[in-house]
mmCIF file of C-alpha atoms in Angstrom:
data_model
loop_
_atom_site.group_PDB
_atom_site.id
_atom_site.type_symbol
_atom_site.label_atom_id
_atom_site.label_comp_id
_atom_site.label_asym_id
_atom_site.label_seq_id
_atom_site.Cartn_x
_atom_site.Cartn_y
_atom_site.Cartn_z
ATOM 1 C CA UNK H 1 -8.313 16.853 7.435
ATOM 2 C CA UNK H 2 -7.463 13.686 5.991
ATOM 3 C CA UNK H 3 -4.562 11.973 7.757
ATOM 4 C CA UNK H 4 -2.864 8.492 6.775
ATOM 5 C CA UNK H 5 -0.058 7.225 9.348
ATOM 6 C CA UNK H 6 2.086 4.445 8.401
ATOM 7 C CA UNK H 7 4.012 2.301 10.661
ATOM 8 C CA UNK H 8 5.759 -1.146 10.854
ATOM 9 C CA UNK H 9 8.803 -0.575 8.583
ATOM 10 C CA UNK H 10 12.382 -1.470 9.502
ATOM 11 C CA UNK H 11 15.412 -3.386 8.743
ATOM 12 C CA UNK H 12 15.032 -7.099 7.968
ATOM 13 C CA UNK H 13 17.122 -9.739 6.455
ATOM 14 C CA UNK H 14 16.066 -11.376 3.234
ATOM 15 C CA UNK H 15 13.351 -14.125 3.737
ATOM 16 C CA UNK H 16 12.011 -12.288 6.667
ATOM 17 C CA UNK H 17 8.655 -10.763 7.354
ATOM 18 C CA UNK H 18 7.172 -7.416 8.221
ATOM 19 C CA UNK H 19 3.574 -6.018 8.853
ATOM 20 C CA UNK H 20 2.928 -2.635 7.836
ATOM 21 C CA UNK H 21 -0.154 -0.542 9.235
ATOM 22 C CA UNK H 22 -1.691 2.654 8.359
ATOM 23 C CA UNK H 23 -4.228 4.415 10.321
ATOM 24 C CA UNK H 24 -6.686 6.668 8.648
ATOM 25 C CA UNK H 25 -8.510 9.702 9.762
ATOM 26 C CA UNK H 26 -10.357 12.571 8.608
ATOM 27 C CA UNK H 27 -12.558 10.711 6.206
ATOM 28 C CA UNK H 28 -15.114 7.877 5.909
ATOM 29 C CA UNK H 29 -12.523 5.234 5.578
ATOM 30 C CA UNK H 30 -14.771 2.352 5.149
ATOM 31 C CA UNK H 31 -16.211 3.910 1.818
ATOM 32 C CA UNK H 32 -12.883 4.053 0.074
ATOM 33 C CA UNK H 33 -10.743 1.558 -1.797
ATOM 34 C CA UNK H 34 -7.139 2.017 -0.564
ATOM 35 C CA UNK H 35 -3.671 1.237 -1.952
ATOM 36 C CA UNK H 36 -0.364 0.533 -0.853
ATOM 37 C CA UNK H 37 2.450 2.073 -3.198
ATOM 38 C CA UNK H 38 6.222 2.154 -2.779
ATOM 39 C CA UNK H 39 9.132 4.169 -4.048
ATOM 40 C CA UNK H 40 12.584 2.821 -4.193
ATOM 41 C CA UNK H 41 15.462 5.110 -4.146
ATOM 42 C CA UNK H 42 15.904 6.918 -7.462
ATOM 43 C CA UNK H 43 12.641 5.478 -8.880
ATOM 44 C CA UNK H 44 9.085 6.399 -9.343
ATOM 45 C CA UNK H 45 6.033 5.210 -7.432
ATOM 46 C CA UNK H 46 5.249 1.392 -7.972
ATOM 47 C CA UNK H 47 1.918 -0.222 -7.278
ATOM 48 C CA UNK H 48 2.072 -2.780 -4.681
ATOM 49 C CA UNK H 49 -1.483 -3.603 -3.729
ATOM 50 C CA UNK H 50 -5.230 -2.635 -3.627
ATOM 51 C CA UNK H 51 -8.202 -3.504 -1.592
ATOM 52 C CA UNK H 52 -11.748 -2.718 -1.969
ATOM 53 C CA UNK H 53 -13.817 -0.467 0.358
ATOM 54 C CA UNK H 54 -15.349 -3.564 1.914
ATOM 55 C CA UNK H 55 -12.320 -5.679 2.066
ATOM 56 C CA UNK H 56 -13.451 -8.380 -0.368
ATOM 57 C CA UNK H 57 -11.394 -7.522 -3.579
ATOM 58 C CA UNK H 58 -7.675 -7.270 -3.853
ATOM 59 C CA UNK H 59 -4.959 -6.683 -6.442
ATOM 60 C CA UNK H 60 -1.324 -7.328 -6.327
ATOM 61 C CA UNK H 61 1.660 -6.255 -8.264
ATOM 62 C CA UNK H 62 3.243 -9.215 -9.957
ATOM 63 C CA UNK H 63 6.452 -8.562 -8.055
ATOM 64 C CA UNK H 64 4.718 -9.218 -4.737
ATOM 65 C CA UNK H 65 2.134 -11.733 -5.428
ATOM 66 C CA UNK H 66 2.109 -14.741 -3.491
ATOM 67 C CA UNK H 67 4.526 -12.825 -0.667
ATOM 68 C CA UNK H 68 2.312 -9.787 0.363
ATOM 69 C CA UNK H 69 -1.232 -9.611 1.603
ATOM 70 C CA UNK H 70 -3.401 -6.661 2.041
ATOM 71 C CA UNK H 71 -6.163 -6.387 4.486
ATOM 72 C CA UNK H 72 -8.230 -3.767 6.308
ATOM 73 C CA UNK H 73 -10.280 -3.373 9.468
ATOM 74 C CA UNK H 74 -12.862 -0.775 9.040
ATOM 75 C CA UNK H 75 -13.819 -0.537 12.554
ATOM 76 C CA UNK H 76 -10.310 0.404 13.510
ATOM 77 C CA UNK H 77 -9.788 2.625 10.293
ATOM 78 C CA UNK H 78 -6.763 0.755 9.625
ATOM 79 C CA UNK H 79 -5.077 -0.682 6.549
ATOM 80 C CA UNK H 80 -2.521 -3.380 6.756
ATOM 81 C CA UNK H 81 0.152 -4.946 4.533
ATOM 82 C CA UNK H 82 1.676 -8.273 5.648
ATOM 83 C CA UNK H 83 4.980 -8.922 3.865
ATOM 84 C CA UNK H 84 6.721 -12.280 3.921
ATOM 85 C CA UNK H 85 9.625 -13.770 2.239
ATOM 86 C CA UNK H 86 11.106 -10.278 1.611
ATOM 87 C CA UNK H 87 13.727 -9.577 -1.019
ATOM 88 C CA UNK H 88 16.444 -6.833 -1.487
ATOM 89 C CA UNK H 89 14.296 -5.435 -4.198
ATOM 90 C CA UNK H 90 11.377 -4.806 -1.753
ATOM 91 C CA UNK H 91 13.529 -2.349 -0.277
ATOM 92 C CA UNK H 92 11.505 0.965 -0.543
ATOM 93 C CA UNK H 93 9.628 3.764 1.235
ATOM 94 C CA UNK H 94 5.988 2.169 1.613
ATOM 95 C CA UNK H 95 3.070 4.353 1.571
ATOM 96 C CA UNK H 96 -0.706 3.951 2.046
ATOM 97 C CA UNK H 97 -2.726 6.148 -0.342
ATOM 98 C CA UNK H 98 -6.426 7.264 -0.664
ATOM 99 C CA UNK H 99 -7.594 7.407 -4.272
ATOM 100 C CA UNK H 100 -9.317 10.529 -5.592
ATOM 101 C CA UNK H 101 -12.350 8.457 -6.621
ATOM 102 C CA UNK H 102 -13.569 6.259 -3.700
ATOM 103 C CA UNK H 103 -14.147 3.153 -5.815
ATOM 104 C CA UNK H 104 -11.384 3.426 -8.227
ATOM 105 C CA UNK H 105 -9.503 0.131 -9.240
ATOM 106 C CA UNK H 106 -6.402 0.884 -11.089
ATOM 107 C CA UNK H 107 -5.267 -1.757 -13.632
ATOM 108 C CA UNK H 108 -1.658 -2.426 -12.340
ATOM 109 C CA UNK H 109 -0.505 -3.786 -15.562
ATOM 110 C CA UNK H 110 -1.771 -0.770 -17.575
ATOM 111 C CA UNK H 111 -1.771 2.206 -15.449
ATOM 112 C CA UNK H 112 1.311 3.710 -13.791
ATOM 113 C CA UNK H 113 0.720 5.326 -10.391
ATOM 114 C CA UNK H 114 1.099 9.108 -10.059
ATOM 115 C CA UNK H 115 0.719 11.140 -6.910
ATOM 116 C CA UNK H 116 -2.323 13.012 -8.502
ATOM 117 C CA UNK H 117 -4.282 9.669 -8.665
ATOM 118 C CA UNK H 118 -4.419 9.962 -4.858
ATOM 119 C CA UNK H 119 -5.627 12.803 -2.786
ATOM 120 C CA UNK H 120 -3.945 11.803 0.270
ATOM 121 C CA UNK H 121 -0.784 9.898 0.519
ATOM 122 C CA UNK H 122 0.918 9.124 4.263
ATOM 123 C CA UNK H 123 4.412 10.058 5.108
ATOM 124 C CA UNK H 124 5.772 6.684 4.409
ATOM 125 C CA UNK H 125 7.456 3.943 6.264
ATOM 126 C CA UNK H 126 10.946 2.816 5.168
ATOM 127 C CA UNK H 127 11.367 -0.965 4.407
ATOM 128 C CA UNK H 128 14.957 -2.043 4.078
ATOM 129 C CA UNK H 129 15.872 -5.767 3.125
ATOM 130 C CA UNK H 130 19.544 -6.888 3.335
ATOM 131 C CA UNK H 131 20.717 -9.727 1.540
#
């Protein structure tokens, strides 16, 4: 079955950095676009970033542009999120997510993320940024 296992979260001071990883199994990882989404306490899912199946196209939420970088290693079935200059408002549980449609690229400005946009979401990794 499909599994997505995130790691790399933690507690960091504002201005610090973290690198999240997501190891995928149970499907043809290299054939799927992948997403990072996050959920802050008391709030809904929020887009963070998208990467195409081949790794050549990206999207970022306005709130993280210029600070976060998504990448993937299809040989290792692993998705990454490098997070720099972290802010307290980045505090959330971060999830990697596999879309229902392999090539689907959501418009972050127009589409709101929902769990049924994805047929698999990891267990999440907590990122806490202190001020």
